[in-house]
mmCIF file of C-alpha atoms in Angstrom:
data_model
loop_
_atom_site.group_PDB
_atom_site.id
_atom_site.type_symbol
_atom_site.label_atom_id
_atom_site.label_comp_id
_atom_site.label_asym_id
_atom_site.label_seq_id
_atom_site.Cartn_x
_atom_site.Cartn_y
_atom_site.Cartn_z
ATOM 1 C CA MET A 1 164.814 -24.662 54.989
ATOM 2 C CA LYS A 2 167.129 -22.703 57.217
ATOM 3 C CA ALA A 3 166.135 -20.907 60.390
ATOM 4 C CA ILE A 4 166.730 -17.511 58.787
ATOM 5 C CA ASP A 5 164.174 -18.387 56.095
ATOM 6 C CA THR A 6 161.610 -19.120 58.786
ATOM 7 C CA LEU A 7 162.287 -15.750 60.397
ATOM 8 C CA ARG A 8 161.981 -13.963 57.069
ATOM 9 C CA THR A 9 158.652 -15.698 56.400
ATOM 10 C CA ALA A 10 157.297 -14.708 59.830
ATOM 11 C CA LEU A 11 158.483 -11.118 59.348
ATOM 12 C CA ALA A 12 156.934 -10.987 55.854
ATOM 13 C CA PHE A 13 153.606 -12.175 57.244
ATOM 14 C CA SER A 14 153.574 -9.463 59.895
ATOM 15 C CA ASP A 15 154.824 -6.894 57.341
ATOM 16 C CA MET A 16 151.736 -7.746 55.284
ATOM 17 C CA GLY A 17 149.630 -7.086 58.363
ATOM 18 C CA MET A 18 151.150 -3.624 58.739
ATOM 19 C CA LYS A 19 150.356 -2.915 55.080
ATOM 20 C CA HIS A 20 146.700 -3.619 55.840
ATOM 21 C CA LEU A 21 146.930 -1.642 59.078
ATOM 22 C CA SER A 22 148.241 1.378 57.165
ATOM 23 C CA GLU A 23 144.982 1.305 55.158
ATOM 24 C CA MET A 24 143.122 2.358 58.329
ATOM 25 C CA SER A 25 144.336 5.968 58.202
ATOM 26 C CA ASP A 26 140.771 7.108 57.496
ATOM 27 C CA ALA A 27 139.501 5.539 60.743
ATOM 28 C CA PRO A 28 142.456 5.049 63.105
ATOM 29 C CA LEU A 29 140.371 5.399 66.288
ATOM 30 C CA LEU A 30 137.414 3.267 65.254
ATOM 31 C CA ARG A 31 136.679 0.608 67.865
ATOM 32 C CA PRO A 32 135.831 -2.886 66.628
ATOM 33 C CA GLY A 33 132.489 -2.876 68.431
ATOM 34 C CA PRO A 34 130.477 -1.598 71.383
ATOM 35 C CA TRP A 35 132.416 -3.868 73.750
ATOM 36 C CA GLY A 36 135.627 -1.919 73.182
ATOM 37 C CA GLY A 37 138.799 -3.434 71.854
ATOM 38 C CA ASN A 38 141.930 -2.061 70.258
ATOM 39 C CA HIS A 39 141.628 0.471 67.476
ATOM 40 C CA ALA A 40 144.084 0.663 64.588
ATOM 41 C CA MET A 41 146.064 3.497 66.198
ATOM 42 C CA TRP A 42 146.741 1.471 69.319
ATOM 43 C CA ILE A 43 147.639 -1.661 67.345
ATOM 44 C CA ALA A 44 150.039 0.296 65.094
ATOM 45 C CA GLY A 45 151.615 2.100 68.036
ATOM 46 C CA HIS A 46 151.898 -1.057 70.102
ATOM 47 C CA LEU A 47 153.629 -2.938 67.291
ATOM 48 C CA THR A 48 155.957 0.031 66.796
ATOM 49 C CA VAL A 49 156.917 0.145 70.489
ATOM 50 C CA VAL A 50 157.560 -3.602 70.415
ATOM 51 C CA GLU A 51 159.660 -3.306 67.237
ATOM 52 C CA GLY A 52 161.613 -0.541 68.974
ATOM 53 C CA ARG A 53 162.087 -2.858 71.936
ATOM 54 C CA LEU A 54 163.502 -5.459 69.561
ATOM 55 C CA GLN A 55 166.150 -2.941 68.478
ATOM 56 C CA GLN A 56 166.902 -2.360 72.156
ATOM 57 C CA ILE A 57 167.254 -6.109 72.714
ATOM 58 C CA LEU A 58 169.387 -6.747 69.626
ATOM 59 C CA HIS A 59 171.658 -3.702 69.870
ATOM 60 C CA GLY A 60 171.603 -2.705 73.530
ATOM 61 C CA ILE A 61 170.352 0.793 72.702
ATOM 62 C CA PRO A 62 167.402 2.670 74.227
ATOM 63 C CA ASN A 63 164.085 1.916 72.595
ATOM 64 C CA PRO A 64 163.891 4.505 69.775
ATOM 65 C CA VAL A 65 160.200 5.121 70.560
ATOM 66 C CA LYS A 66 160.413 4.935 74.352
ATOM 67 C CA ASP A 67 158.432 8.183 74.591
ATOM 68 C CA TRP A 68 155.441 6.348 73.096
ATOM 69 C CA LYS A 69 155.487 3.596 75.725
ATOM 70 C CA PRO A 70 152.829 5.208 77.994
ATOM 71 C CA LEU A 71 150.454 5.267 75.014
ATOM 72 C CA PHE A 72 151.120 1.856 73.503
ATOM 73 C CA ASP A 73 153.156 -0.436 75.744
ATOM 74 C CA TRP A 74 152.274 -3.278 78.082
ATOM 75 C CA GLY A 75 149.421 -2.281 80.344
ATOM 76 C CA SER A 76 148.274 0.669 78.264
ATOM 77 C CA GLU A 77 144.706 0.991 77.067
ATOM 78 C CA PRO A 78 143.514 2.635 73.863
ATOM 79 C CA VAL A 79 141.824 6.019 74.233
ATOM 80 C CA ASP A 80 139.471 7.751 71.835
ATOM 81 C CA ASP A 81 141.042 11.213 71.918
ATOM 82 C CA PRO A 82 143.062 11.866 68.731
ATOM 83 C CA ALA A 83 145.046 14.573 70.536
ATOM 84 C CA ALA A 84 146.516 11.890 72.812
ATOM 85 C CA TYR A 85 148.406 10.277 69.919
ATOM 86 C CA PRO A 86 151.039 11.190 67.360
ATOM 87 C CA PRO A 87 149.794 11.338 63.758
ATOM 88 C CA TYR A 88 148.782 7.903 62.480
ATOM 89 C CA GLU A 89 150.992 8.135 59.380
ATOM 90 C CA GLU A 90 153.995 8.931 61.602
ATOM 91 C CA VAL A 91 153.369 5.826 63.703
ATOM 92 C CA VAL A 92 153.049 3.563 60.653
ATOM 93 C CA ALA A 93 156.160 5.089 59.051
ATOM 94 C CA LYS A 94 158.154 4.593 62.246
ATOM 95 C CA PHE A 95 157.157 0.934 62.383
ATOM 96 C CA LYS A 96 158.333 0.464 58.795
ATOM 97 C CA GLU A 97 161.640 2.202 59.576
ATOM 98 C CA LEU A 98 162.251 0.002 62.617
ATOM 99 C CA ARG A 99 161.214 -3.147 60.753
ATOM 100 C CA GLU A 100 163.702 -2.298 57.994
ATOM 101 C CA GLN A 101 166.369 -2.235 60.715
ATOM 102 C CA THR A 102 165.290 -5.740 61.727
ATOM 103 C CA HIS A 103 165.584 -6.963 58.135
ATOM 104 C CA ALA A 104 169.000 -5.278 57.846
ATOM 105 C CA PHE A 105 170.137 -6.960 61.071
ATOM 106 C CA LEU A 106 169.126 -10.350 59.674
ATOM 107 C CA ASN A 107 170.996 -9.642 56.444
ATOM 108 C CA ASP A 108 174.096 -8.627 58.410
ATOM 109 C CA VAL A 109 174.242 -11.551 60.842
ATOM 110 C CA GLY A 110 172.983 -14.274 58.516
ATOM 111 C CA GLU A 111 172.158 -17.799 59.604
ATOM 112 C CA GLU A 112 175.331 -18.022 61.684
ATOM 113 C CA GLY A 113 174.404 -15.007 63.808
ATOM 114 C CA LEU A 114 170.969 -16.175 64.921
ATOM 115 C CA ASP A 115 172.345 -17.965 67.987
ATOM 116 C CA GLN A 116 174.324 -14.957 69.170
ATOM 117 C CA PRO A 117 173.225 -13.635 72.550
ATOM 118 C CA THR A 118 171.124 -10.507 72.592
ATOM 119 C CA LYS A 119 172.507 -7.373 74.221
ATOM 120 C CA CYS A 120 169.742 -7.243 76.845
ATOM 121 C CA GLN A 121 166.511 -9.008 77.739
ATOM 122 C CA PRO A 122 163.254 -7.801 79.234
ATOM 123 C CA PRO A 123 163.483 -8.429 82.995
ATOM 124 C CA GLY A 124 161.525 -11.474 84.076
ATOM 125 C CA PHE A 125 160.384 -12.221 80.533
ATOM 126 C CA GLY A 126 162.216 -15.153 78.975
ATOM 127 C CA GLY A 127 162.759 -16.202 75.391
ATOM 128 C CA PHE A 128 164.852 -13.284 74.200
ATOM 129 C CA GLU A 129 168.273 -14.772 74.951
ATOM 130 C CA THR A 130 169.333 -15.162 71.296
ATOM 131 C CA ALA A 131 168.885 -12.903 68.283
ATOM 132 C CA GLY A 132 166.903 -15.547 66.401
ATOM 133 C CA SER A 133 164.472 -16.238 69.211
ATOM 134 C CA ALA A 134 163.941 -12.530 69.893
ATOM 135 C CA ILE A 135 163.117 -11.821 66.242
ATOM 136 C CA LEU A 136 160.770 -14.811 66.041
ATOM 137 C CA ILE A 137 158.886 -13.797 69.190
ATOM 138 C CA VAL A 138 158.398 -10.237 67.939
ATOM 139 C CA ALA A 139 157.295 -11.392 64.471
ATOM 140 C CA CYS A 140 154.806 -13.861 65.971
ATOM 141 C CA HIS A 141 153.555 -11.222 68.403
ATOM 142 C CA ALA A 142 152.799 -8.931 65.474
ATOM 143 C CA THR A 143 150.864 -11.639 63.654
ATOM 144 C CA GLY A 144 148.869 -12.221 66.835
ATOM 145 C CA HIS A 145 147.497 -8.693 66.555
ATOM 146 C CA LEU A 146 146.229 -9.402 63.031
ATOM 147 C CA GLY A 147 143.103 -10.918 64.565
ATOM 148 C CA GLY A 148 142.251 -7.594 66.170
ATOM 149 C CA LEU A 149 143.054 -5.843 62.915
ATOM 150 C CA THR A 150 140.637 -8.126 61.060
ATOM 151 C CA VAL A 151 137.807 -7.161 63.403
ATOM 152 C CA VAL A 152 138.495 -3.423 63.322
ATOM 153 C CA ARG A 153 138.764 -3.494 59.509
ATOM 154 C CA ALA A 154 135.374 -5.219 59.339
ATOM 155 C CA ALA A 155 133.913 -2.521 61.607
ATOM 156 C CA ALA A 156 135.267 0.059 59.136
ATOM 157 C CA GLY A 157 133.597 -1.743 56.234
ATOM 158 C CA LYS A 158 136.925 -2.641 54.639
ATOM 159 C CA GLN A 159 137.650 -5.773 52.657
ATOM 160 C CA ARG A 160 138.802 -8.862 54.552
ATOM 161 C CA LEU A 161 142.537 -9.386 54.819
ATOM 162 C CA PHE A 162 142.306 -12.589 52.827
ATOM 163 C CA VAL A 163 139.821 -13.182 50.049
ATOM 164 C CA PRO A 164 140.378 -16.647 48.593
ATOM 165 C CA SER A 165 140.071 -17.275 44.887
ATOM 166 C CA ARG A 166 137.504 -19.735 43.561
ATOM 167 C CA GLU A 167 140.304 -22.266 43.071
ATOM 168 C CA LEU A 168 141.404 -21.932 46.680
ATOM 169 C CA ARG A 169 137.856 -22.294 47.965
ATOM 170 C CA ASP A 170 137.474 -25.457 45.884
ATOM 171 C CA PHE A 171 140.812 -26.889 47.045
#
């Protein structure tokens, strides 16, 4: 297996998570429980801001969703007022658009381009020095939020993200 295959697998796993996240459009502000936690809107927006940051890191451009940073970035907290957020479908669509740019970047640079230096790195936050490491960190970050998505989907009464077949349960 090549490194680029590993990155594509990690991206595909987090892409699957966004597919399940997009199914929360009927309850985007539902909290996972009385103790608080991130609702689907915040998770979707946060992953979109981070995917925009990846474009910034890879290409040296401003984050395409920098205006959403106060709502969804590091240090932000979810709020329950729908008027505070852009439409949920817009947020999910923007993530998909930015993720397609990540896939296109991988296709363009190939295996040989994964060790190329990134155009910029978050100040004081290591690990983003090469294109390959930056993409892997962002893909893994997205999968980390799938745990929160699982809980908020359960609160909404939706099916689990993974329902094993009888054969898998017996394996």
